[in-house]
Coordinates of C-alpha atoms in Angstrom, one line a residue:
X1 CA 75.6 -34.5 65.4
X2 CA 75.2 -32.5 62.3
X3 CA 76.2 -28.9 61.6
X4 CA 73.9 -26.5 61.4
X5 CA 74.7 -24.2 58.7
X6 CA 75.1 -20.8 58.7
X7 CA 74.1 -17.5 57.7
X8 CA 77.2 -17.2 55.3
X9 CA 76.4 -20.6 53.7
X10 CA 72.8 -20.4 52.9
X11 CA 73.7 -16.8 51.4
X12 CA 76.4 -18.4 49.4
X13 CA 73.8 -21.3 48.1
X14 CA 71.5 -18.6 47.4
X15 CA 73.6 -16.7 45.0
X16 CA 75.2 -20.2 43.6
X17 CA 71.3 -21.0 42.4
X18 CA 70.9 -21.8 38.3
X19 CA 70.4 -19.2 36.0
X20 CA 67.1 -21.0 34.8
X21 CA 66.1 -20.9 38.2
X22 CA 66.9 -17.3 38.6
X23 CA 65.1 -16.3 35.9
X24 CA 61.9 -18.4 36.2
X25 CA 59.7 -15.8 37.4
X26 CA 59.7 -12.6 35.0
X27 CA 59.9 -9.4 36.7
X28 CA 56.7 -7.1 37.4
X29 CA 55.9 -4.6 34.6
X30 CA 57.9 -6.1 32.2
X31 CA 56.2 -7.2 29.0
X32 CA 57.2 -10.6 28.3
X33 CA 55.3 -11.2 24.6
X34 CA 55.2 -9.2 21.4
X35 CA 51.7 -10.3 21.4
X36 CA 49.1 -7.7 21.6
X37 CA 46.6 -7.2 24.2
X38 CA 43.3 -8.7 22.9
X39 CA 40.9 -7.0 21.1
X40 CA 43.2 -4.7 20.1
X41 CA 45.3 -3.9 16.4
X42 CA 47.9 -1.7 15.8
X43 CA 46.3 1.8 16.3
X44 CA 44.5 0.7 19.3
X45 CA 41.5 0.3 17.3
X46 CA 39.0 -2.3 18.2
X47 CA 39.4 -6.0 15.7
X48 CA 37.1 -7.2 13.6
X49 CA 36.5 -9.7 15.9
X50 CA 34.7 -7.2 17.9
X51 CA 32.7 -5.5 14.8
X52 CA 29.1 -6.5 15.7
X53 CA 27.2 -8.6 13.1
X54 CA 25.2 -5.8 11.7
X55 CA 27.9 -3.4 11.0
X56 CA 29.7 -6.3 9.0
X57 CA 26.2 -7.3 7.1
X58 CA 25.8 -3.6 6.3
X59 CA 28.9 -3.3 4.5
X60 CA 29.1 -6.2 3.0
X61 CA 26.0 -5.1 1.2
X62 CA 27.5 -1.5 0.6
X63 CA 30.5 -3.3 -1.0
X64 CA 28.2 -5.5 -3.3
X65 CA 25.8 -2.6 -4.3
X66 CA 29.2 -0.9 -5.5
X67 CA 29.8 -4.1 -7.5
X68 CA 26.9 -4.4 -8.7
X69 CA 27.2 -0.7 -9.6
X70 CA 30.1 -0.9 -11.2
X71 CA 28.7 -4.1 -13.6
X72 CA 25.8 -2.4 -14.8
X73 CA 27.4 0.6 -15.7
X74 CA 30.2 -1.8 -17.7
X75 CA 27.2 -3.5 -19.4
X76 CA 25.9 -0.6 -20.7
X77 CA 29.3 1.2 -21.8
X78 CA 29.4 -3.0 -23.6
X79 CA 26.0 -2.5 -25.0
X80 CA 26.9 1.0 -26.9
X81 CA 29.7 -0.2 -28.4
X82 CA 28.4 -3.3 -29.9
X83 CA 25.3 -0.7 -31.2
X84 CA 27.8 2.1 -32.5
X85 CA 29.5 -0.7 -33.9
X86 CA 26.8 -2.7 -35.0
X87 CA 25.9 0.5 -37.0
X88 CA 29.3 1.7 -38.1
X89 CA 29.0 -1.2 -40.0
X90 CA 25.5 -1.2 -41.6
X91 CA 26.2 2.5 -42.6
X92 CA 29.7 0.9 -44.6
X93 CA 27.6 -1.6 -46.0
X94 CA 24.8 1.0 -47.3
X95 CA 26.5 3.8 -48.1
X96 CA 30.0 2.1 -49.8
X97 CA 29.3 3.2 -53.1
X98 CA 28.2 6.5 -52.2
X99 CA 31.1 8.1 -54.1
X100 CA 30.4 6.1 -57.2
X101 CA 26.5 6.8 -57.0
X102 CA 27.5 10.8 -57.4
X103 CA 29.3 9.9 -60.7
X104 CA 26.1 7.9 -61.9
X105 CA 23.9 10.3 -61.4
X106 CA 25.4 13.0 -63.3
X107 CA 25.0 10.6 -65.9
X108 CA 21.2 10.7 -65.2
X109 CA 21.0 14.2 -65.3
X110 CA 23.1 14.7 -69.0
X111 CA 20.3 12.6 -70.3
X112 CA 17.8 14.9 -69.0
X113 CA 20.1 17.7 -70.2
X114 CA 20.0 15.8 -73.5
X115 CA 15.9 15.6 -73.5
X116 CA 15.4 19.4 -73.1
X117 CA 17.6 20.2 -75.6
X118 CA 15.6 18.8 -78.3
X119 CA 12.8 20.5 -79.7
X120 CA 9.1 20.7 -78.0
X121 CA 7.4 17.6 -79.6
X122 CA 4.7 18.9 -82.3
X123 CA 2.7 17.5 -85.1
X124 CA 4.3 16.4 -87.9
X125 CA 7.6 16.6 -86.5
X126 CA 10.6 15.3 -88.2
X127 CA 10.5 11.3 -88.1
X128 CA 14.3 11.5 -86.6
X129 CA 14.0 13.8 -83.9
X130 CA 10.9 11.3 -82.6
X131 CA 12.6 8.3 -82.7
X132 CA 15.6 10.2 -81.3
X133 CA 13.2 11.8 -78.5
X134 CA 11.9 8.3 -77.6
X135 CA 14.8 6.2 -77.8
X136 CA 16.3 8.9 -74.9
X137 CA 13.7 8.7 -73.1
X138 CA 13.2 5.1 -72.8
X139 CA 17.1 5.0 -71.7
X140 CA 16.1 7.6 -69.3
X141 CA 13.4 5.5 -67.4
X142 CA 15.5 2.5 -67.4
X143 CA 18.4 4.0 -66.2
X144 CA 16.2 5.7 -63.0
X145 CA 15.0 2.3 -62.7
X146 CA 18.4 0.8 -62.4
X147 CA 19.7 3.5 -59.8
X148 CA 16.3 3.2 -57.7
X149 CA 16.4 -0.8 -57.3
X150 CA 20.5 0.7 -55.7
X151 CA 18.6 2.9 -53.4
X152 CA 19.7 6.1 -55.5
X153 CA 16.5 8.3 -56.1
X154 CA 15.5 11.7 -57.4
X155 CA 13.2 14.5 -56.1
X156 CA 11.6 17.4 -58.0
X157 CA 11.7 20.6 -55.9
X158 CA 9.9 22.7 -57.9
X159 CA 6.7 24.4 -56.0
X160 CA 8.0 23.3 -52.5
X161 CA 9.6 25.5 -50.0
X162 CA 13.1 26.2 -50.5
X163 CA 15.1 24.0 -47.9
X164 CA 19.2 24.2 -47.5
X165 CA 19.5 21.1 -46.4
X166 CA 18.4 19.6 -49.9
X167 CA 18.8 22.6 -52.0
X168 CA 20.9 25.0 -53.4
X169 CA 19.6 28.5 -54.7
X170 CA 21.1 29.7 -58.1
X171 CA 18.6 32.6 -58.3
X172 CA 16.2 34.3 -56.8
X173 CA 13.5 35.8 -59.1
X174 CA 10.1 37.7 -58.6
X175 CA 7.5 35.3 -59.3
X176 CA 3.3 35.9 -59.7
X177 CA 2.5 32.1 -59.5
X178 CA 4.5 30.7 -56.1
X179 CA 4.7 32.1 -52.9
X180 CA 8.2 34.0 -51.9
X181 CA 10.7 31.5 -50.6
X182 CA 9.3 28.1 -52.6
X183 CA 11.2 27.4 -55.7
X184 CA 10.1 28.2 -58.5
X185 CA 11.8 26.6 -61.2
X186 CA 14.7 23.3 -60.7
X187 CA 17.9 23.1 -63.4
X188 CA 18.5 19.5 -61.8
X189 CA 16.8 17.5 -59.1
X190 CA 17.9 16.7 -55.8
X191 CA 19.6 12.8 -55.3
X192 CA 19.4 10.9 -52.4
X193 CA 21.1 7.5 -51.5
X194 CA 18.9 5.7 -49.3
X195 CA 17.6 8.8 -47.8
X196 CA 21.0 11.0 -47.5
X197 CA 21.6 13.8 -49.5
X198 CA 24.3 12.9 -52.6
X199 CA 23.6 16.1 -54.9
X200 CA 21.5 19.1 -54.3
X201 CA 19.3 20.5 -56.2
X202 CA 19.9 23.7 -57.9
X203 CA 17.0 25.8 -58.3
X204 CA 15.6 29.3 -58.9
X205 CA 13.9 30.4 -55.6
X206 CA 10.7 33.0 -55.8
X207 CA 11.4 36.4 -54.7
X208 CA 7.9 38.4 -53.1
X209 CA 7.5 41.6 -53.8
X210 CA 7.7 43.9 -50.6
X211 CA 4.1 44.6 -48.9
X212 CA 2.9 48.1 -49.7
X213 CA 2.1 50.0 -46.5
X214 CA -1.3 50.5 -46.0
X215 CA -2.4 54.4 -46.3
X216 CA -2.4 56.6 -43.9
X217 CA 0.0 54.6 -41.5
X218 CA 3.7 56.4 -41.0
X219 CA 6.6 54.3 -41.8
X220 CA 9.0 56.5 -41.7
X221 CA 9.7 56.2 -37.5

C-alpha cells in the first residue's frame, strides 16, 4: 500500500510551486496595464471617439469659415498691392519728367515776358518791330503746341475766383470791374502736367470795398 501524504508535505509542495505559477493570477485592485480606461484621455475628458457627429460637422465648418476668412481677407490685402502698385507705376511713367517740364515752361513764360515788352502794335509801325512781333509769336504757339502734345498746359486765371491750390496772390488791389476775391489781373499763368499743378499762377487778386452800413442802424455794439 501507498503512503498517504501529509499535512507537512502538501504544505511543502505548496510553497515549492513555480513562480510563473504563483504569479499567474494578478492580485485584486492592482492595475495591471498602463492603458487607459476607455473613453477616457488624459484629463478625464471624454475622446473624440465619443464627440457625436454633429459637434464634429459643426466645427469642422467653424474651422473652414475661419479659412475661408482668412483667404479672402489675404486676397484682398493681394489685390491693393498689385493696384498701389499698378499705379505707383503709371504715376512714374506720367509724371518722370515733371522736374524737367518746370524748367520748360519758364521758357514759355520769357517768351510771353518777351511779347509784352514790345510796343502795342499800331499803324504804321516800324517794319522791324512787326516782323520781330510775329516771328515771337509764331515761336510762342509752336512751342505751347510742343509742351501740350507732353501733357504740359497753361491756364489764364484772370476773372475767376482766386483758388490756393492753383494760385498764388502777389497783390491785392481795389477793383470796380471784378468782384472781391477773383483775380483781377495774372503776371504768368498757372501750368499743369497732366492735370497736377507744376507752377502757380501769380496774380493780383481784387480787394471789395467794405459795405457801408445802412442809416440809421448802430454799429457801434
Amino acid at each position: 500500500m501507498m503512503a498517504r501524504p501529509t499535512k507537512e508535505g502538501r504544505d511543502m509542495t505548496d510553497h515549492n510551486a513555480s513562480p510563473e505559477t504563483a504569479h499567474d493570477v494578478p492580485e485584486q485592485g492592482v492595475e495591471t496595464s498602463g492603458q487607459e480606461a476607455p473613453g477616457m484621455n488624459e484629463t478625464g475628458g471624454e475622446t473624440l471617439e465619443e464627440t457625436t457627429p454633429e459637434a464634429r460637422i459643426e466645427a469642422l465648418e467653424a474651422e473652414v469659415a475661419e479659412l475661408k476668412d482668412r483667404w479672402v481677407r489675404s486676397e484682398a490685402e493681394s489685390q491693393n498691392i498689385r493696384a498701389r502698385a499698378k499705379r505707383d507705376i503709371e504715376d512714374a511713367r506720367q509724371y518722370a519728367i515733371q522736374k524737367f517740364a518746370r524748367d520748360v515752361v519758364e521758357a514759355a513764360d520769357n517768351l510771353e515776358r518777351g511779347l509784352a515788352s514790345l510796343p502795342a502794335k499800331t499803324e504804321g509801325e516800324d517794319v522791324l518791330i512787326t516782323k520781330l512781333r510775329e516771328g515771337i509769336e509764331g515761336t510762342q504757339r509752336s512751342f505751347l503746341g510742343i509742351l501740350e502734345r507732353n501733357g504740359i498746359t497753361c491756364e489764364d486765371p484772370t476773372g475767376k475766383p482766386f483758388d490756393a491750390n492753383l494760385h498764388q496772390a502777389m497783390a491785392e488791389q481795389p477793383s470796380d470791374q471784378h468782384p472781391s476775391g477773383h483775380v483781377m489781373q495774372a503776371w504768368t499763368p498757372a501750368w499743369l502736367l497732366k492735370g497736377r499743378l507744376l507752377k502757380p499762377a501769380m496774380v493780383v487778386v481784387a480787394k471789395g470795398e467794405p459795405a457801408a452800413a445802412p442809416q440809421g442802424v448802430d454799429t457801434t455794439a
